[in-house]
């Protein structure tokens, strides 16, 4: 997990004034190891109200600290940008487990280059694979064994 000093420095590098709430949000995102939704953050940060979390996430997106992705769950998920901007650094595969509803980064798998027809301008690419995560596969196998 990211310590308070590192969180402050990260915020400052992105031109964001470090406040207690912003530091807590950065630390929650850093410690999660996977993209988090607003609800996830609300559950982790009980001392910060929903509007405070939302305003911080909007600012973080504007300053290029985090980006949002749609995983098909109906909720936006947030994770840190890994480079100067979303287009440069965050084109990697995500996996959404349809059972536990968790989203996982598959950073080692790059999204293949997409060559669109002339005249089209790409702003973002969202490559989402859906299925069951290893834990849910194991749970399902145990349930199937027990049903006979």
GROMACS .gro file of C-alpha atoms in nm:
model
  148
    1UNK     CA    1   0.000   0.000   0.000
    2UNK     CA    2   0.118   0.350  -0.080
    3UNK     CA    3   0.223   0.555   0.223
    4UNK     CA    4   0.097   0.908   0.292
    5UNK     CA    5   0.414   1.083   0.170
    6UNK     CA    6   0.414   0.893  -0.160
    7UNK     CA    7   0.044   0.974  -0.203
    8UNK     CA    8   0.111   1.345  -0.146
    9UNK     CA    9   0.395   1.342  -0.398
   10UNK     CA   10   0.180   1.165  -0.658
   11UNK     CA   11  -0.094   1.424  -0.618
   12UNK     CA   12   0.154   1.711  -0.642
   13UNK     CA   13   0.312   1.561  -0.957
   14UNK     CA   14  -0.029   1.586  -1.120
   15UNK     CA   15  -0.089   1.943  -1.002
   16UNK     CA   16  -0.340   1.841  -0.736
   17UNK     CA   17  -0.332   1.994  -0.389
   18UNK     CA   18  -0.301   1.708  -0.140
   19UNK     CA   19  -0.582   1.712   0.115
   20UNK     CA   20  -0.656   1.445   0.374
   21UNK     CA   21  -0.950   1.311   0.169
   22UNK     CA   22  -0.758   1.303  -0.159
   23UNK     CA   23  -0.468   1.121   0.008
   24UNK     CA   24  -0.710   0.861   0.148
   25UNK     CA   25  -0.865   0.808  -0.196
   26UNK     CA   26  -0.524   0.770  -0.361
   27UNK     CA   27  -0.418   0.519  -0.096
   28UNK     CA   28  -0.742   0.320  -0.140
   29UNK     CA   29  -0.694   0.303  -0.518
   30UNK     CA   30  -0.326   0.209  -0.479
   31UNK     CA   31  -0.399  -0.063  -0.224
   32UNK     CA   32  -0.682  -0.225  -0.418
   33UNK     CA   33  -0.480  -0.395  -0.691
   34UNK     CA   34  -0.778  -0.370  -0.925
   35UNK     CA   35  -1.009  -0.098  -1.058
   36UNK     CA   36  -1.261   0.032  -0.802
   37UNK     CA   37  -1.611   0.173  -0.843
   38UNK     CA   38  -1.760   0.463  -0.647
   39UNK     CA   39  -1.943   0.210  -0.429
   40UNK     CA   40  -1.616   0.024  -0.364
   41UNK     CA   41  -1.453   0.350  -0.257
   42UNK     CA   42  -1.751   0.450  -0.040
   43UNK     CA   43  -1.730   0.114   0.139
   44UNK     CA   44  -1.355   0.152   0.196
   45UNK     CA   45  -1.367   0.519   0.296
   46UNK     CA   46  -1.651   0.553   0.542
   47UNK     CA   47  -1.533   0.893   0.665
   48UNK     CA   48  -1.563   1.060   0.322
   49UNK     CA   49  -1.906   1.133   0.178
   50UNK     CA   50  -2.006   1.028  -0.170
   51UNK     CA   51  -1.987   1.381  -0.313
   52UNK     CA   52  -1.631   1.425  -0.180
   53UNK     CA   53  -1.519   1.101  -0.344
   54UNK     CA   54  -1.693   1.194  -0.669
   55UNK     CA   55  -1.540   1.544  -0.682
   56UNK     CA   56  -1.194   1.400  -0.618
   57UNK     CA   57  -1.233   1.141  -0.894
   58UNK     CA   58  -1.346   1.409  -1.140
   59UNK     CA   59  -1.040   1.617  -1.053
   60UNK     CA   60  -0.811   1.311  -1.072
   61UNK     CA   61  -0.944   1.235  -1.422
   62UNK     CA   62  -0.901   1.595  -1.537
   63UNK     CA   63  -0.540   1.594  -1.417
   64UNK     CA   64  -0.457   1.255  -1.571
   65UNK     CA   65  -0.407   1.071  -1.243
   66UNK     CA   66  -0.684   0.815  -1.297
   67UNK     CA   67  -0.901   0.700  -1.582
   68UNK     CA   68  -1.243   0.541  -1.584
   69UNK     CA   69  -1.343   0.224  -1.759
   70UNK     CA   70  -1.674   0.059  -1.826
   71UNK     CA   71  -1.676  -0.311  -1.746
   72UNK     CA   72  -2.039  -0.388  -1.823
   73UNK     CA   73  -2.147  -0.395  -1.458
   74UNK     CA   74  -2.328  -0.063  -1.489
   75UNK     CA   75  -2.066   0.113  -1.276
   76UNK     CA   76  -1.760   0.307  -1.382
   77UNK     CA   77  -1.438   0.168  -1.236
   78UNK     CA   78  -1.131   0.380  -1.169
   79UNK     CA   79  -0.761   0.301  -1.176
   80UNK     CA   80  -0.434   0.493  -1.199
   81UNK     CA   81  -0.300   0.606  -1.534
   82UNK     CA   82   0.038   0.448  -1.597
   83UNK     CA   83   0.186   0.713  -1.825
   84UNK     CA   84   0.142   1.069  -1.937
   85UNK     CA   85  -0.215   1.016  -2.052
   86UNK     CA   86  -0.481   0.752  -2.096
   87UNK     CA   87  -0.415   0.697  -2.466
   88UNK     CA   88  -0.045   0.627  -2.410
   89UNK     CA   89  -0.047   0.410  -2.104
   90UNK     CA   90  -0.371   0.237  -2.032
   91UNK     CA   91  -0.437   0.023  -2.330
   92UNK     CA   92  -0.440  -0.314  -2.169
   93UNK     CA   93  -0.695  -0.590  -2.133
   94UNK     CA   94  -0.938  -0.601  -1.841
   95UNK     CA   95  -1.128  -0.908  -1.725
   96UNK     CA   96  -1.474  -0.883  -1.566
   97UNK     CA   97  -1.594  -1.179  -1.360
   98UNK     CA   98  -1.964  -1.223  -1.421
   99UNK     CA   99  -2.013  -1.400  -1.089
  100UNK     CA  100  -1.824  -1.197  -0.825
  101UNK     CA  101  -1.840  -0.879  -1.040
  102UNK     CA  102  -1.472  -0.792  -0.987
  103UNK     CA  103  -1.264  -0.632  -1.262
  104UNK     CA  104  -0.902  -0.738  -1.304
  105UNK     CA  105  -0.622  -0.568  -1.495
  106UNK     CA  106  -0.433  -0.789  -1.735
  107UNK     CA  107  -0.148  -0.543  -1.785
  108UNK     CA  108   0.073  -0.804  -1.948
  109UNK     CA  109  -0.173  -0.832  -2.238
  110UNK     CA  110  -0.163  -0.530  -2.469
  111UNK     CA  111  -0.460  -0.438  -2.681
  112UNK     CA  112  -0.372  -0.502  -3.045
  113UNK     CA  113  -0.346  -0.198  -3.270
  114UNK     CA  114  -0.676  -0.115  -3.432
  115UNK     CA  115  -0.647   0.028  -3.782
  116UNK     CA  116  -0.967   0.214  -3.855
  117UNK     CA  117  -1.076   0.345  -4.190
  118UNK     CA  118  -0.953   0.689  -4.290
  119UNK     CA  119  -1.123   0.980  -4.117
  120UNK     CA  120  -1.190   0.806  -3.785
  121UNK     CA  121  -1.017   0.940  -3.472
  122UNK     CA  122  -0.979   0.710  -3.169
  123UNK     CA  123  -1.019   0.867  -2.824
  124UNK     CA  124  -1.011   0.550  -2.620
  125UNK     CA  125  -1.021   0.174  -2.644
  126UNK     CA  126  -1.190  -0.049  -2.390
  127UNK     CA  127  -1.094  -0.415  -2.426
  128UNK     CA  128  -1.299  -0.612  -2.176
  129UNK     CA  129  -1.299  -0.991  -2.151
  130UNK     CA  130  -1.587  -1.143  -1.953
  131UNK     CA  131  -1.621  -1.479  -1.784
  132UNK     CA  132  -1.531  -1.634  -1.448
  133UNK     CA  133  -1.222  -1.558  -1.241
  134UNK     CA  134  -1.017  -1.850  -1.100
  135UNK     CA  135  -1.185  -1.827  -0.757
  136UNK     CA  136  -1.534  -1.841  -0.906
  137UNK     CA  137  -1.436  -2.128  -1.135
  138UNK     CA  138  -1.325  -2.324  -0.825
  139UNK     CA  139  -1.648  -2.238  -0.640
  140UNK     CA  140  -1.854  -2.348  -0.938
  141UNK     CA  141  -1.662  -2.678  -0.963
  142UNK     CA  142  -1.721  -2.749  -0.592
  143UNK     CA  143  -2.093  -2.679  -0.630
  144UNK     CA  144  -2.118  -2.909  -0.932
  145UNK     CA  145  -1.939  -3.190  -0.747
  146UNK     CA  146  -2.169  -3.150  -0.448
  147UNK     CA  147  -2.487  -3.160  -0.657
  148UNK     CA  148  -2.451  -3.526  -0.752
   0.00000   0.00000   0.00000
